[in-house]
mmCIF file with all atom_site columns, C-alpha atoms in Angstrom:
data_model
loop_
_atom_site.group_PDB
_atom_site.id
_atom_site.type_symbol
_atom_site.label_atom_id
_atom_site.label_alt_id
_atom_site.label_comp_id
_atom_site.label_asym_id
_atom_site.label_entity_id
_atom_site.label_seq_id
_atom_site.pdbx_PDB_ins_code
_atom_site.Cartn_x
_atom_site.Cartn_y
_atom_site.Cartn_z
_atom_site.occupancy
_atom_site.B_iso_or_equiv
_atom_site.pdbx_formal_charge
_atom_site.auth_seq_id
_atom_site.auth_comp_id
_atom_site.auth_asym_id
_atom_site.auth_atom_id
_atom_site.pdbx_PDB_model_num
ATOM 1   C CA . UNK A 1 1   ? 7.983   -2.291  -33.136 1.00 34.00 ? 1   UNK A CA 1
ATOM 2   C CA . UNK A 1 2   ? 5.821   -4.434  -30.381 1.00 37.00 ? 2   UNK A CA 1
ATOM 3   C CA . UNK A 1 3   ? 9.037   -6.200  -29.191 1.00 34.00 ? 3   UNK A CA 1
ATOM 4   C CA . UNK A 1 4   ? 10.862  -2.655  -28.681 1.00 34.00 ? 4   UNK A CA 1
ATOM 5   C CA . UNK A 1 5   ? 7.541   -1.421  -27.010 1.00 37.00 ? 5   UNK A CA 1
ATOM 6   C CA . UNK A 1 6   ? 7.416   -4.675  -24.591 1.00 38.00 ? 6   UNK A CA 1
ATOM 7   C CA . UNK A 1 7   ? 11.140  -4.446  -24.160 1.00 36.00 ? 7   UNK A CA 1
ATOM 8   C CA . UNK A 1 8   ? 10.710  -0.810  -23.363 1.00 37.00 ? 8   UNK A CA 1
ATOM 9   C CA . UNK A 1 9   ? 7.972   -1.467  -20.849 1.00 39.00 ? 9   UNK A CA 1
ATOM 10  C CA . UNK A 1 10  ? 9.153   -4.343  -18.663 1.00 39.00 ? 10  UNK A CA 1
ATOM 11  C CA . UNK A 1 11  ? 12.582  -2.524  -18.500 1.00 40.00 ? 11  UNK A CA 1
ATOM 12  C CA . UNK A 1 12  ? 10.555  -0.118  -16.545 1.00 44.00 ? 12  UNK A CA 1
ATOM 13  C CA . UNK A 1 13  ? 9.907   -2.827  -13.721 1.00 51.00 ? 13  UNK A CA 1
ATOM 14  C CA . UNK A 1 14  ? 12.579  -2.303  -10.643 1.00 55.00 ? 14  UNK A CA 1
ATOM 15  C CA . UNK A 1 15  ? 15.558  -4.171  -10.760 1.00 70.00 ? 15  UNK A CA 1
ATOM 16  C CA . UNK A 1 16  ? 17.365  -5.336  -7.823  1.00 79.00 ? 16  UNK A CA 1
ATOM 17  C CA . UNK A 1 17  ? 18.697  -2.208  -5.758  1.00 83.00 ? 17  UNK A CA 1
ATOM 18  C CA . UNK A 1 18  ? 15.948  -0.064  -7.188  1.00 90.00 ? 18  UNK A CA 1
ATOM 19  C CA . UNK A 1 19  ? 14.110  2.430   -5.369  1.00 95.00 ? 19  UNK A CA 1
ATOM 20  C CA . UNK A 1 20  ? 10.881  4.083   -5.894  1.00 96.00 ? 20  UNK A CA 1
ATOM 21  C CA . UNK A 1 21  ? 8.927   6.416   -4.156  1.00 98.00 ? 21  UNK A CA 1
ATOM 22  C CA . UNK A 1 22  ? 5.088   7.854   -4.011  1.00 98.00 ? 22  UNK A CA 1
ATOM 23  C CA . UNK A 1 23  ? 1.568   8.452   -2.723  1.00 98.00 ? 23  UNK A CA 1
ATOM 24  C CA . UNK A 1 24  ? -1.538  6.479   -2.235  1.00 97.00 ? 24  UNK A CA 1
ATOM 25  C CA . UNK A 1 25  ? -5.348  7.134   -1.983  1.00 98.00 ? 25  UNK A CA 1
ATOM 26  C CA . UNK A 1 26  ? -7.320  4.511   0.354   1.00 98.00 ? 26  UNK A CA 1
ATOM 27  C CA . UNK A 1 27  ? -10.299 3.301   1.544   1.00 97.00 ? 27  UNK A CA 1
ATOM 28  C CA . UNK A 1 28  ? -10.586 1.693   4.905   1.00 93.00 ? 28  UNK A CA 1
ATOM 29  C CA . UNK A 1 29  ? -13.253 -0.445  5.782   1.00 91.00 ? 29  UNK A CA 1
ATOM 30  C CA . UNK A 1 30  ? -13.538 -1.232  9.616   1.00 82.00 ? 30  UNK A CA 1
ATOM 31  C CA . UNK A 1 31  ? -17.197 -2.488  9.599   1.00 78.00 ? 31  UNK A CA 1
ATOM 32  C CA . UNK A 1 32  ? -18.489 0.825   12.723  1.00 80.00 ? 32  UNK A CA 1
ATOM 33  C CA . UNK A 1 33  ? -16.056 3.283   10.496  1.00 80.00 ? 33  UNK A CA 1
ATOM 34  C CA . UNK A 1 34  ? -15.040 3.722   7.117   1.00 89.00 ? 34  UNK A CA 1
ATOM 35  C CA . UNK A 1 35  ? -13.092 6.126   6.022   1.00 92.00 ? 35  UNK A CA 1
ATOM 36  C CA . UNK A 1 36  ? -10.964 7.319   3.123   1.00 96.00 ? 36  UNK A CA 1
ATOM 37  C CA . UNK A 1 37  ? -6.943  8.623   3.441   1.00 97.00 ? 37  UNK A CA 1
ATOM 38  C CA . UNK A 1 38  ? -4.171  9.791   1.603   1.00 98.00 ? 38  UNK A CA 1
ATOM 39  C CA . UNK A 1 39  ? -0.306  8.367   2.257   1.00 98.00 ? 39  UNK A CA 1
ATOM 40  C CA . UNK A 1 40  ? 3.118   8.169   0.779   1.00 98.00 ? 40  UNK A CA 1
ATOM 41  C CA . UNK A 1 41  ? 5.576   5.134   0.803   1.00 98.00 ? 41  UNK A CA 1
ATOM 42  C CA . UNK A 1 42  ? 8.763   4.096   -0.371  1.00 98.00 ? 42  UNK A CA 1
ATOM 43  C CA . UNK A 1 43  ? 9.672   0.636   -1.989  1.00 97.00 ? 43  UNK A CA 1
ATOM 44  C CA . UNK A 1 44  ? 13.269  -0.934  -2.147  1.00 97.00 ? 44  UNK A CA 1
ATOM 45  C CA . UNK A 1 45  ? 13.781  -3.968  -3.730  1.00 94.00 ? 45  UNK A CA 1
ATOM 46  C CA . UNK A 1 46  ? 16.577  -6.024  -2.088  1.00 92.00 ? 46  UNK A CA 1
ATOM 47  C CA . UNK A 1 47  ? 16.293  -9.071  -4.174  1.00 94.00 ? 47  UNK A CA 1
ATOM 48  C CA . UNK A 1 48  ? 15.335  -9.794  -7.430  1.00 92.00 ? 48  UNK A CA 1
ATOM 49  C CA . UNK A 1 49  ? 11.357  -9.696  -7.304  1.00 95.00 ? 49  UNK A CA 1
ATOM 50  C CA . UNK A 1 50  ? 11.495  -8.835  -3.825  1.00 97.00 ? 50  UNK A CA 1
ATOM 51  C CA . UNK A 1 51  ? 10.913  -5.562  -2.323  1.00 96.00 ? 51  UNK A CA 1
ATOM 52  C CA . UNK A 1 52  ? 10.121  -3.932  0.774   1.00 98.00 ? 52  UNK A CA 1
ATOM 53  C CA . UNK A 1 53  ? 7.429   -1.151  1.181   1.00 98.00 ? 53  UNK A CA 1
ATOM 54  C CA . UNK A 1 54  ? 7.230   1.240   3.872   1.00 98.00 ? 54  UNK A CA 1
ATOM 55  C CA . UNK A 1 55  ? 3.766   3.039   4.170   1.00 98.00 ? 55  UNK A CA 1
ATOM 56  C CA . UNK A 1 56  ? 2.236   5.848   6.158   1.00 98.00 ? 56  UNK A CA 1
ATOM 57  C CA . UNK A 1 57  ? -1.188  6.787   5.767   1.00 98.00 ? 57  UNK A CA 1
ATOM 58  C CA . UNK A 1 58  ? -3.656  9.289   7.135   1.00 98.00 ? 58  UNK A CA 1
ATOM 59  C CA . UNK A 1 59  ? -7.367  8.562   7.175   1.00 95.00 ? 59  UNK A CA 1
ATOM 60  C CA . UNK A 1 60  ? -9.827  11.341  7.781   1.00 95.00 ? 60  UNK A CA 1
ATOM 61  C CA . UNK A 1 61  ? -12.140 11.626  10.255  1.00 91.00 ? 61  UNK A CA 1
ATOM 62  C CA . UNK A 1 62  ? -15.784 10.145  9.586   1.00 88.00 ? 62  UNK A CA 1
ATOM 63  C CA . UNK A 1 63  ? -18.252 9.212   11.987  1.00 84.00 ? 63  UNK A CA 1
ATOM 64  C CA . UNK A 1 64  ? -16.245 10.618  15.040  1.00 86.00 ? 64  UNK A CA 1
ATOM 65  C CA . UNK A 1 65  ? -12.693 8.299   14.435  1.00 87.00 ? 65  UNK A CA 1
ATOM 66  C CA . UNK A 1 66  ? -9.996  9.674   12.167  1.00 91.00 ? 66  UNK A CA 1
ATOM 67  C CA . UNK A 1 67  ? -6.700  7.314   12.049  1.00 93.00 ? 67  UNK A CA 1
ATOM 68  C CA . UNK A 1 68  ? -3.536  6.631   11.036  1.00 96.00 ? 68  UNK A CA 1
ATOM 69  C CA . UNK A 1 69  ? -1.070  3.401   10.248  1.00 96.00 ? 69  UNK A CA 1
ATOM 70  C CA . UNK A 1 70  ? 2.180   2.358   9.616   1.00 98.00 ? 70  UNK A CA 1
ATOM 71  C CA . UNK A 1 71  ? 3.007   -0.054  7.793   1.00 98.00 ? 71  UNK A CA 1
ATOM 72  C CA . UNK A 1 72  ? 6.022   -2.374  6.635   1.00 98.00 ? 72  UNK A CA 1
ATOM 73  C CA . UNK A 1 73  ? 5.685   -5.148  3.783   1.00 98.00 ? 73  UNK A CA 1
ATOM 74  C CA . UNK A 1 74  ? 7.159   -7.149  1.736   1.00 98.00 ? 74  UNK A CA 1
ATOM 75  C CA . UNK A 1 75  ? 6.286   -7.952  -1.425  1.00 98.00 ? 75  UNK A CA 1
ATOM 76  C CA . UNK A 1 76  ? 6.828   -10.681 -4.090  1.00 98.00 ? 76  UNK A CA 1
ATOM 77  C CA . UNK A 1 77  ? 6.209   -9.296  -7.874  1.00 96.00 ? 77  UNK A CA 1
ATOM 78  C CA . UNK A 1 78  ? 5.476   -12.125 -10.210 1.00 97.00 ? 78  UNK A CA 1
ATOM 79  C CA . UNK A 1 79  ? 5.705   -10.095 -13.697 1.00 95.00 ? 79  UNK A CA 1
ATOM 80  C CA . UNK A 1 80  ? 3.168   -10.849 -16.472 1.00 96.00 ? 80  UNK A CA 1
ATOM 81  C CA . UNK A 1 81  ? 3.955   -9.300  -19.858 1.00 94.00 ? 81  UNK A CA 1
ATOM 82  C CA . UNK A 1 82  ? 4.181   -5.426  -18.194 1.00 93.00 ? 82  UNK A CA 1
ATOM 83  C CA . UNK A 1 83  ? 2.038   -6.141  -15.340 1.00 96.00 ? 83  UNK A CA 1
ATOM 84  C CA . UNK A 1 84  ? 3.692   -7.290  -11.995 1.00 96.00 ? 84  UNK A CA 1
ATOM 85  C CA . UNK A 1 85  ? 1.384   -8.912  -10.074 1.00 98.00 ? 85  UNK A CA 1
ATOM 86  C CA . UNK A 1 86  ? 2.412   -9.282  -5.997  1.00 98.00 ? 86  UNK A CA 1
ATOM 87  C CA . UNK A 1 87  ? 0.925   -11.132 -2.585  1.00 98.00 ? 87  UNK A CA 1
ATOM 88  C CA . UNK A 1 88  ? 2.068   -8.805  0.316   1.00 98.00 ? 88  UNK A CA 1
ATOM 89  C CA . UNK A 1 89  ? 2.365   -9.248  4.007   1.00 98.00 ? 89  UNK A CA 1
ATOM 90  C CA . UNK A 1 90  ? 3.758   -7.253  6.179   1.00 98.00 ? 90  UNK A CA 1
ATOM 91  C CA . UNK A 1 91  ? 3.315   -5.603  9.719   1.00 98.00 ? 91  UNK A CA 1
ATOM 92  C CA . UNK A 1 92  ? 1.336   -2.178  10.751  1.00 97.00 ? 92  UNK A CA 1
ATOM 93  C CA . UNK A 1 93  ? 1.003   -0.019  13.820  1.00 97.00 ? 93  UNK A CA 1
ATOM 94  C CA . UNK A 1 94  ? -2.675  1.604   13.641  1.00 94.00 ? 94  UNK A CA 1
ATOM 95  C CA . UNK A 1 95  ? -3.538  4.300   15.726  1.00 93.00 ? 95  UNK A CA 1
ATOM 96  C CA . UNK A 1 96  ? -7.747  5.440   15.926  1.00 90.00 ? 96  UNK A CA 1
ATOM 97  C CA . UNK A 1 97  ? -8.428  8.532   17.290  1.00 90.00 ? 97  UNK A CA 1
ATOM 98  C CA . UNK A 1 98  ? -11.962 8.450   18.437  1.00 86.00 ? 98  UNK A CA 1
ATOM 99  C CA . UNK A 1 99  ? -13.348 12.388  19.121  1.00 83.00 ? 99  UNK A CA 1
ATOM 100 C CA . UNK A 1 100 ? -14.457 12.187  22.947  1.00 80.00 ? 100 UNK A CA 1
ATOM 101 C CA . UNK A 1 101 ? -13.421 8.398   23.489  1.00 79.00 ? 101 UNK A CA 1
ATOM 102 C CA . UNK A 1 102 ? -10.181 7.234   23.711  1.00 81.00 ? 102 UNK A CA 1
ATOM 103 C CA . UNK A 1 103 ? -6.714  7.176   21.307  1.00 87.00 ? 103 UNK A CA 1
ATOM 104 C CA . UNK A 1 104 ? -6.127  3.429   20.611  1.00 88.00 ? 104 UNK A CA 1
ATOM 105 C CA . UNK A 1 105 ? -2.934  2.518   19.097  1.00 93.00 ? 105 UNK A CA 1
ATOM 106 C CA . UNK A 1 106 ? -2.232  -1.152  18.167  1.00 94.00 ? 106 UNK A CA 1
ATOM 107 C CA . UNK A 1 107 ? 0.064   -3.734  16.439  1.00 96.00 ? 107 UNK A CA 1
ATOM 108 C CA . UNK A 1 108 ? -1.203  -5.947  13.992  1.00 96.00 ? 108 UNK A CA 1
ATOM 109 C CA . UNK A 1 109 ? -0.307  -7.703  10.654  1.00 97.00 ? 109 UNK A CA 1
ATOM 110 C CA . UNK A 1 110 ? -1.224  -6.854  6.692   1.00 98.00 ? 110 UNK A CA 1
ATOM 111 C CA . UNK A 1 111 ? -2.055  -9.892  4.264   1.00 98.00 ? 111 UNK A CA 1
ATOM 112 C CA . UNK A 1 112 ? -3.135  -9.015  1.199   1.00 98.00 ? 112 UNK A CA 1
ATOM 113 C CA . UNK A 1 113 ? -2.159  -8.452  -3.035  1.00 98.00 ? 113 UNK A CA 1
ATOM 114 C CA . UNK A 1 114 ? -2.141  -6.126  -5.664  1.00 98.00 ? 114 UNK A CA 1
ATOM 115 C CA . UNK A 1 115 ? -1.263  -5.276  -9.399  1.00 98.00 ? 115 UNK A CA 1
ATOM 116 C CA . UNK A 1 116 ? 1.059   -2.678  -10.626 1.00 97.00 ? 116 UNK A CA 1
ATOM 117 C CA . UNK A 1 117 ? 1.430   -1.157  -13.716 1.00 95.00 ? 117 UNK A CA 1
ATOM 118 C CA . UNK A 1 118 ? 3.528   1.189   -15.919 1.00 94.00 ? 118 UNK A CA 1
ATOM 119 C CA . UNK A 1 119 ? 1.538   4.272   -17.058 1.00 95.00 ? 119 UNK A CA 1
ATOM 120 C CA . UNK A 1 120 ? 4.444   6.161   -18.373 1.00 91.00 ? 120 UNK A CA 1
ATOM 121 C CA . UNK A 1 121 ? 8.083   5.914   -18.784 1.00 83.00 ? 121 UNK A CA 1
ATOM 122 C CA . UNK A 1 122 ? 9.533   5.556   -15.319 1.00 89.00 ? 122 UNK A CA 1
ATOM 123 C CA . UNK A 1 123 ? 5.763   5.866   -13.962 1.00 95.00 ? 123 UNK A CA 1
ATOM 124 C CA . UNK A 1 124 ? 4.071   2.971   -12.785 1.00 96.00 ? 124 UNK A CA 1
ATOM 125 C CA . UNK A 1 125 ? 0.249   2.797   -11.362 1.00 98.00 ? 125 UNK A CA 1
ATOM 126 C CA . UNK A 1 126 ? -1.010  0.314   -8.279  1.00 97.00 ? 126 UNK A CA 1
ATOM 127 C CA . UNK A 1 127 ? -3.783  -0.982  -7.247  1.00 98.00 ? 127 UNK A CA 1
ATOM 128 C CA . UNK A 1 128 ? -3.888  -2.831  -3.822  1.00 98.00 ? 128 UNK A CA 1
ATOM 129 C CA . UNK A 1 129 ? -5.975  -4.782  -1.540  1.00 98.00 ? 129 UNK A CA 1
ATOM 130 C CA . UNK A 1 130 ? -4.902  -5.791  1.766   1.00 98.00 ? 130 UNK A CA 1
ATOM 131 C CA . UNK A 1 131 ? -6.351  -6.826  5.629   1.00 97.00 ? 131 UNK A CA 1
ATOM 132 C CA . UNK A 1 132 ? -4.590  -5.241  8.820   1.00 96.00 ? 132 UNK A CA 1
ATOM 133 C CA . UNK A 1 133 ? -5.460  -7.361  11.679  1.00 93.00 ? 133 UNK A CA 1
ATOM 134 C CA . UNK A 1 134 ? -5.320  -5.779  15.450  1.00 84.00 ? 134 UNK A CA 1
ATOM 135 C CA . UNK A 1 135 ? -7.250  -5.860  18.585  1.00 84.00 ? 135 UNK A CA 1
ATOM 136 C CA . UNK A 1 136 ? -9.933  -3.352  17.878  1.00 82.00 ? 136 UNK A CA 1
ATOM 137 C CA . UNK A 1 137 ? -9.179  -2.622  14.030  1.00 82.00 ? 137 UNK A CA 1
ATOM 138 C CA . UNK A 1 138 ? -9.542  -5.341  12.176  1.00 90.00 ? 138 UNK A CA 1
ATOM 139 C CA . UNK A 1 139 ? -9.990  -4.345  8.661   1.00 93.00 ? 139 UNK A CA 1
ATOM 140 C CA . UNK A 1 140 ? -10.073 -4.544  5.063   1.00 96.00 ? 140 UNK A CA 1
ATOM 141 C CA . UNK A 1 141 ? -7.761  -1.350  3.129   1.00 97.00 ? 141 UNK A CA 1
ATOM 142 C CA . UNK A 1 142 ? -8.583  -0.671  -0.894  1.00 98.00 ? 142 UNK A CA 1
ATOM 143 C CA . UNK A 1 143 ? -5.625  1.964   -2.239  1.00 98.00 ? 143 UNK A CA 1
ATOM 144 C CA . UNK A 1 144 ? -4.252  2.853   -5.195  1.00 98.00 ? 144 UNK A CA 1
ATOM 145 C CA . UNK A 1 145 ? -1.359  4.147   -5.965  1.00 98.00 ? 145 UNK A CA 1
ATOM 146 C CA . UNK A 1 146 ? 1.472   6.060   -8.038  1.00 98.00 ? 146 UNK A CA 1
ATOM 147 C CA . UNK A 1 147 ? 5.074   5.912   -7.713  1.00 97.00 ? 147 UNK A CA 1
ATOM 148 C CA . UNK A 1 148 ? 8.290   6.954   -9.583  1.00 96.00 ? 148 UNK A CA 1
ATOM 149 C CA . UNK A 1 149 ? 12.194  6.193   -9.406  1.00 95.00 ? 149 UNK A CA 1
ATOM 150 C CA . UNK A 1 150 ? 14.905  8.301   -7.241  1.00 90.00 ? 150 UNK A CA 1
#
């Protein structure tokens, strides 16, 4: 019965060609403005262990700034038991929008991690924590996440 349940549970892990799909809660913490958002991103993986993840997220305006980023990674899932475990890097465009100042929209990178988890069948749970360099914005991003199978 534990081997059919392990079985059962890493089967759940994308294969190569797989695509999932879902939404994200964050935490941003640029050290003037921190601020929490919601986003939704897509994953594809290309290669075996290997996906790309494409990200947009909207954080809500605290202290005067509200922003938003886009983001592009890649990530490398090293699978432990049912847990896949990644390192992620990847590139983001982050736009602040700072009430009665100016709109600031930069390039930057993403280095960072995170663990991911199946929850259900077909369901599988993140958590993620990653640093988006830019000009302005340097800063760290806590999310987690959930995402399912097309």
């Amino acid at each position: 019965m534990i081997a059919i349940m392990a079985l059962a549970s890493t089967a759940m892990f994308a294969q190569k060609g797989a695509t999932y799909v879902g939404a994200n809660v964050n935490y941003g913490l640029h050290s003037d403005y921190k601020n929490f958002g919601v986003g939704v991103k897509a994953q594809y993986e290309f290669l075996q262990n290997v996906r790309a993840e494409a990200s947009l997220n909207y954080f809500f305006k605290k202290d005067c700034v509200s922003m938003w980023d886009l983001n592009l990674n890649a990530h490398y899932i090293f699978h432990v038991g049912n847990v896949g475990i990644y390192p992620l890097a990847g590139l983001t465009v982050l736009n602040a929008n700072v009430e009665h100042g100016d709109n600031d929209t930069e390039l930057g990178l993403n280095l960072g991690g995170g663990v991911e988890f199946p929850i259900a069948s077909n369901v599988k749970l993140n958590f993620e924590a990653k640093y988006q360099t830019g000009d302005n914005w340097d800063r760290p991003v806590i999310s987690a996440g959930i995402a399912f199978p097309l």
